[in-house]
PDB file of C-alpha atoms in Angstrom:
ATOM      1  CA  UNK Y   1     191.350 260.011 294.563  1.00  0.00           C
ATOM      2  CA  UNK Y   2     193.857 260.577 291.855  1.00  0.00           C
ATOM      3  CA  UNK Y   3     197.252 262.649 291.079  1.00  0.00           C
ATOM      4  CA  UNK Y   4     197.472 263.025 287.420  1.00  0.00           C
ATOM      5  CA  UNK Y   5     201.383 264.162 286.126  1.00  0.00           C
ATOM      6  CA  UNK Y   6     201.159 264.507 281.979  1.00  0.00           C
ATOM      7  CA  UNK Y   7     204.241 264.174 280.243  1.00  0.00           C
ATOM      8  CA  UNK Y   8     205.230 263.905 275.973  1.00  0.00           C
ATOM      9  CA  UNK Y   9     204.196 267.159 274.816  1.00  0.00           C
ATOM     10  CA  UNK Y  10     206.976 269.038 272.739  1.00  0.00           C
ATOM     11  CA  UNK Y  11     207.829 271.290 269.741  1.00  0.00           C
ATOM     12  CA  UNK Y  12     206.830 269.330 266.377  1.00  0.00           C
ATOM     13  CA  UNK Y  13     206.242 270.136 262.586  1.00  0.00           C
ATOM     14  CA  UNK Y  14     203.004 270.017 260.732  1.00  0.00           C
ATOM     15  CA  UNK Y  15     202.040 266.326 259.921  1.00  0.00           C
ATOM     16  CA  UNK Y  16     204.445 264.485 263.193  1.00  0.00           C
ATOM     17  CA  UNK Y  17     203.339 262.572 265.776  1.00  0.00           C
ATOM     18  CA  UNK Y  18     203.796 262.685 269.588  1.00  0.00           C
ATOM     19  CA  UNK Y  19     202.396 260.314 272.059  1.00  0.00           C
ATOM     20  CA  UNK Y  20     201.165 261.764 275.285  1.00  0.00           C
ATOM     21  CA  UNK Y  21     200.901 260.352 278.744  1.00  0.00           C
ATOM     22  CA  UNK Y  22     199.114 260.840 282.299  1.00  0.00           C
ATOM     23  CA  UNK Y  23     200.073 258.672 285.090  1.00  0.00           C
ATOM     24  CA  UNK Y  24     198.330 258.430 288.470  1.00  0.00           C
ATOM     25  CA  UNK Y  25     200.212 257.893 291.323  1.00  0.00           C
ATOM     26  CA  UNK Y  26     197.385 257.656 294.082  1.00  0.00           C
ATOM     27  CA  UNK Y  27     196.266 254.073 293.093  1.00  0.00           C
ATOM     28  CA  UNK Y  28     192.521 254.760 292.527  1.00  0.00           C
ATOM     29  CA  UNK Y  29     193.158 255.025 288.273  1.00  0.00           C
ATOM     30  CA  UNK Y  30     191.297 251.957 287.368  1.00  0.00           C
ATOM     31  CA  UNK Y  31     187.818 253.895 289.224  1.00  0.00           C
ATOM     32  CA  UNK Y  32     188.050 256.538 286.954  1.00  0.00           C
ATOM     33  CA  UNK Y  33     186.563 257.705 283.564  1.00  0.00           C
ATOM     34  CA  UNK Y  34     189.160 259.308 281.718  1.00  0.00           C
ATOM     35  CA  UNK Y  35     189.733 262.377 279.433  1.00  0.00           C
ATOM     36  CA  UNK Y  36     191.825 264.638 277.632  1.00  0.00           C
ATOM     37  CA  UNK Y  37     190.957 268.150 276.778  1.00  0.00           C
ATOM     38  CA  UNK Y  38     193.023 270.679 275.135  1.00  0.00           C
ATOM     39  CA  UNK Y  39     193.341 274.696 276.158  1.00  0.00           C
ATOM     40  CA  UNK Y  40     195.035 277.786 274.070  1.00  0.00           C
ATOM     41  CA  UNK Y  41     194.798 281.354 274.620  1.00  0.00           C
ATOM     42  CA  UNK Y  42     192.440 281.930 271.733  1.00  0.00           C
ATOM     43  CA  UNK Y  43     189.710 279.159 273.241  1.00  0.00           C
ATOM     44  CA  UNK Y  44     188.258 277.723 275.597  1.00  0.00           C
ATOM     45  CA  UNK Y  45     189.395 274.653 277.226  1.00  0.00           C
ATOM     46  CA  UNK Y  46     188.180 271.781 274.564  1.00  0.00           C
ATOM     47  CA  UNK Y  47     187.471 268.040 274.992  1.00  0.00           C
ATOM     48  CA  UNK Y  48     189.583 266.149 272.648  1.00  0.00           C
ATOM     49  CA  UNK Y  49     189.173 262.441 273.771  1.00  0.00           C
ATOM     50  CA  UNK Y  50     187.743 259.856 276.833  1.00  0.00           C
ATOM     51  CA  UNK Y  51     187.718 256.272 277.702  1.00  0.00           C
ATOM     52  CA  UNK Y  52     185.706 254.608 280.345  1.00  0.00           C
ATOM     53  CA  UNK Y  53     187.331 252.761 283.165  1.00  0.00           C
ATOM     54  CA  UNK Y  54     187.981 249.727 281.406  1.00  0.00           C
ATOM     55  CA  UNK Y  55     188.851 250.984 278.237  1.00  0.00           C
ATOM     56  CA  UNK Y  56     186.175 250.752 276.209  1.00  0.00           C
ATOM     57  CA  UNK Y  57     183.895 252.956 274.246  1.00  0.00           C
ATOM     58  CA  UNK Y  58     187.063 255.688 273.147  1.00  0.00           C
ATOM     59  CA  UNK Y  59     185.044 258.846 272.219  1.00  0.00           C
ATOM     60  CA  UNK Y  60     187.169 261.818 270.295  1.00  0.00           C
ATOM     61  CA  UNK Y  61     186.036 265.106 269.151  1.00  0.00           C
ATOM     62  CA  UNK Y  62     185.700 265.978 265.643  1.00  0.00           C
ATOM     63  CA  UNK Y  63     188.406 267.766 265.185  1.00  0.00           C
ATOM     64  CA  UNK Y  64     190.690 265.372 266.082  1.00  0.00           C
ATOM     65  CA  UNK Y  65     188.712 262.002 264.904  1.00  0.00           C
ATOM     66  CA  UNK Y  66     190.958 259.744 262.855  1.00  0.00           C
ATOM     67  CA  UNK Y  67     194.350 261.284 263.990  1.00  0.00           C
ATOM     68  CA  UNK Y  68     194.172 261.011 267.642  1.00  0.00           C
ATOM     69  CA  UNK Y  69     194.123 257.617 269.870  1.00  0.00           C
ATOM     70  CA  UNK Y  70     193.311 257.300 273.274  1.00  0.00           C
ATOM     71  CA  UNK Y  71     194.421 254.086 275.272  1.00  0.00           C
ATOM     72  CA  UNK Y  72     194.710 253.692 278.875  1.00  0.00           C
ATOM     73  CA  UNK Y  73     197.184 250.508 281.180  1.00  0.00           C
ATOM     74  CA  UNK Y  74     195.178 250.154 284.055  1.00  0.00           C
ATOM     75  CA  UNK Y  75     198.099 248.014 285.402  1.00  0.00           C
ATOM     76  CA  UNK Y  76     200.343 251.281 284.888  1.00  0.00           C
ATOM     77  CA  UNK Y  77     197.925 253.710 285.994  1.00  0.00           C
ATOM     78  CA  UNK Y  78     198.364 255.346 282.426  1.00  0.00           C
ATOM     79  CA  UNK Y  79     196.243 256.705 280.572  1.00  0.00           C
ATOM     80  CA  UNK Y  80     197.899 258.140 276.436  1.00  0.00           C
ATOM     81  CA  UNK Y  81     196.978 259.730 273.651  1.00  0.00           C
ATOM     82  CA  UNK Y  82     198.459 259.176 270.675  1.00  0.00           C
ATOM     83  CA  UNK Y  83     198.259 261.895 268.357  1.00  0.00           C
ATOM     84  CA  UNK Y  84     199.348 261.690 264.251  1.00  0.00           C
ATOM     85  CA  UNK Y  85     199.137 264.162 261.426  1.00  0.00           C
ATOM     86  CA  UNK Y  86     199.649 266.894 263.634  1.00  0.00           C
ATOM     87  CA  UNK Y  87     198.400 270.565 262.669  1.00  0.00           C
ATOM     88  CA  UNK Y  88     198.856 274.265 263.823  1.00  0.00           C
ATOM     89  CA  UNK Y  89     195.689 274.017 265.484  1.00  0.00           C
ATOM     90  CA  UNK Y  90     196.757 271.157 267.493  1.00  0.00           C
ATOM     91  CA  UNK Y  91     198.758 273.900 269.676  1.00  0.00           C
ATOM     92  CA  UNK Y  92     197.651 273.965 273.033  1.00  0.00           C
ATOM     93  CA  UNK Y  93     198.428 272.856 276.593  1.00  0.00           C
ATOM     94  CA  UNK Y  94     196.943 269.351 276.746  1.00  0.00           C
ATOM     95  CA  UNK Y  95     195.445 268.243 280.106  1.00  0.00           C
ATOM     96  CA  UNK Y  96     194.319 264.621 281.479  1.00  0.00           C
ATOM     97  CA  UNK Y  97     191.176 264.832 283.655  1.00  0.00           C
ATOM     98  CA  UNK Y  98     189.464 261.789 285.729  1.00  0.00           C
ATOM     99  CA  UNK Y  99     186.232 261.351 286.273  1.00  0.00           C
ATOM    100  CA  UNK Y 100     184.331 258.631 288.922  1.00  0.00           C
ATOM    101  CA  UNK Y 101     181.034 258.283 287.417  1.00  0.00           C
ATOM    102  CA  UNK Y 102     179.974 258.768 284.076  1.00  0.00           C
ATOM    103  CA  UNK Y 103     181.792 259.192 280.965  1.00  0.00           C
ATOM    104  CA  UNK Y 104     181.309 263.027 279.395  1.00  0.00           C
ATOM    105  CA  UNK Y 105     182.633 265.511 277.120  1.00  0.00           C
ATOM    106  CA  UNK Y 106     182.341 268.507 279.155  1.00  0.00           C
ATOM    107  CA  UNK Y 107     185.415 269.711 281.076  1.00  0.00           C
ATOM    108  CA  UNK Y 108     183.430 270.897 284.764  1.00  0.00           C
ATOM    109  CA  UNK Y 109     182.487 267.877 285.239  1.00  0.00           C
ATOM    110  CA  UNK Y 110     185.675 266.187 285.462  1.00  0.00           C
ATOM    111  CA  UNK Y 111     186.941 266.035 288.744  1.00  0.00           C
ATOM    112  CA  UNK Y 112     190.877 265.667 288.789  1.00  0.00           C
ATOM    113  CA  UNK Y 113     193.216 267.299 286.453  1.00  0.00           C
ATOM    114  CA  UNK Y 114     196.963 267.215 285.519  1.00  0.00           C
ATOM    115  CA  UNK Y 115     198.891 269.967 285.518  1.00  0.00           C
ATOM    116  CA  UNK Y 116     199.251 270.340 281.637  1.00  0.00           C
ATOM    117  CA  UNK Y 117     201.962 269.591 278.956  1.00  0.00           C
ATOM    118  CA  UNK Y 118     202.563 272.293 275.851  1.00  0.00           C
ATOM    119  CA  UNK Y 119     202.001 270.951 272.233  1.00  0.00           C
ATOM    120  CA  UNK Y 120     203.226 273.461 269.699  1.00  0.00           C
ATOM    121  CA  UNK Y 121     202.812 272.283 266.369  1.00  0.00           C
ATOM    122  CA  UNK Y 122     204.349 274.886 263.870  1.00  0.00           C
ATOM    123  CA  UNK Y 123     206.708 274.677 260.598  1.00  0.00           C
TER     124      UNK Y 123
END
């Protein structure tokens, strides 16, 4: 199993950057798919980005493809996403989410999640 902790998220301007991270502390992190989805008020919770357990074969929504970057350390047990050219929209608490078999965009069938860290993006 995994413990996922997220950490980076902040208050930025339209157009900055902020690098996210999600560390494991269980020791299983190099098993698991991973993703990052995204959750506001207004929506649903969203998939933004995913890597498979070696790192290959980054996927990224559309709404984020060609900003956002998502790298993982196995030999951390870290897992980031890099996010550039920032917008309003970006707001939302971004989670990390693991996944044993399968790579996938949808956010059920993930089955460990961090606890969340706030993006506000705003001028």
């Amino acid at each position: 199993q995994v413990k996922l902790v997220e950490d980076g998220g902040g208050l930025v301007h339209p157009g900055d950057s902020l690098r996210l991270s999600c560390v494991d502390s269980e020791g299983a992190f190099s098993n698991y798919h991973m993703g990052w989805f995204r959750q506001s008020p207004e929506k649903e919770r969203e998939f933004v980005a995913s890597i498979t357990w070696s790192g290959s074969n980054p996927a990224y929504a559309d709404s984020v493809k060609g900003r956002f970057t998502i790298s993982r350390v196995n030999a951390k047990n870290t897992v980031y996403l890099e996010m550039n050219y920032l917008k309003p929209e970006d707001t939302a608490v971004y989670y990390c989410a693991a996944k044993r078999y399968g790579v996938g965009i949808t956010a059920a069938n993930y089955d460990y999640w961090g606890q969340g860290t706030q993006v506000t993006v705003s001028s």
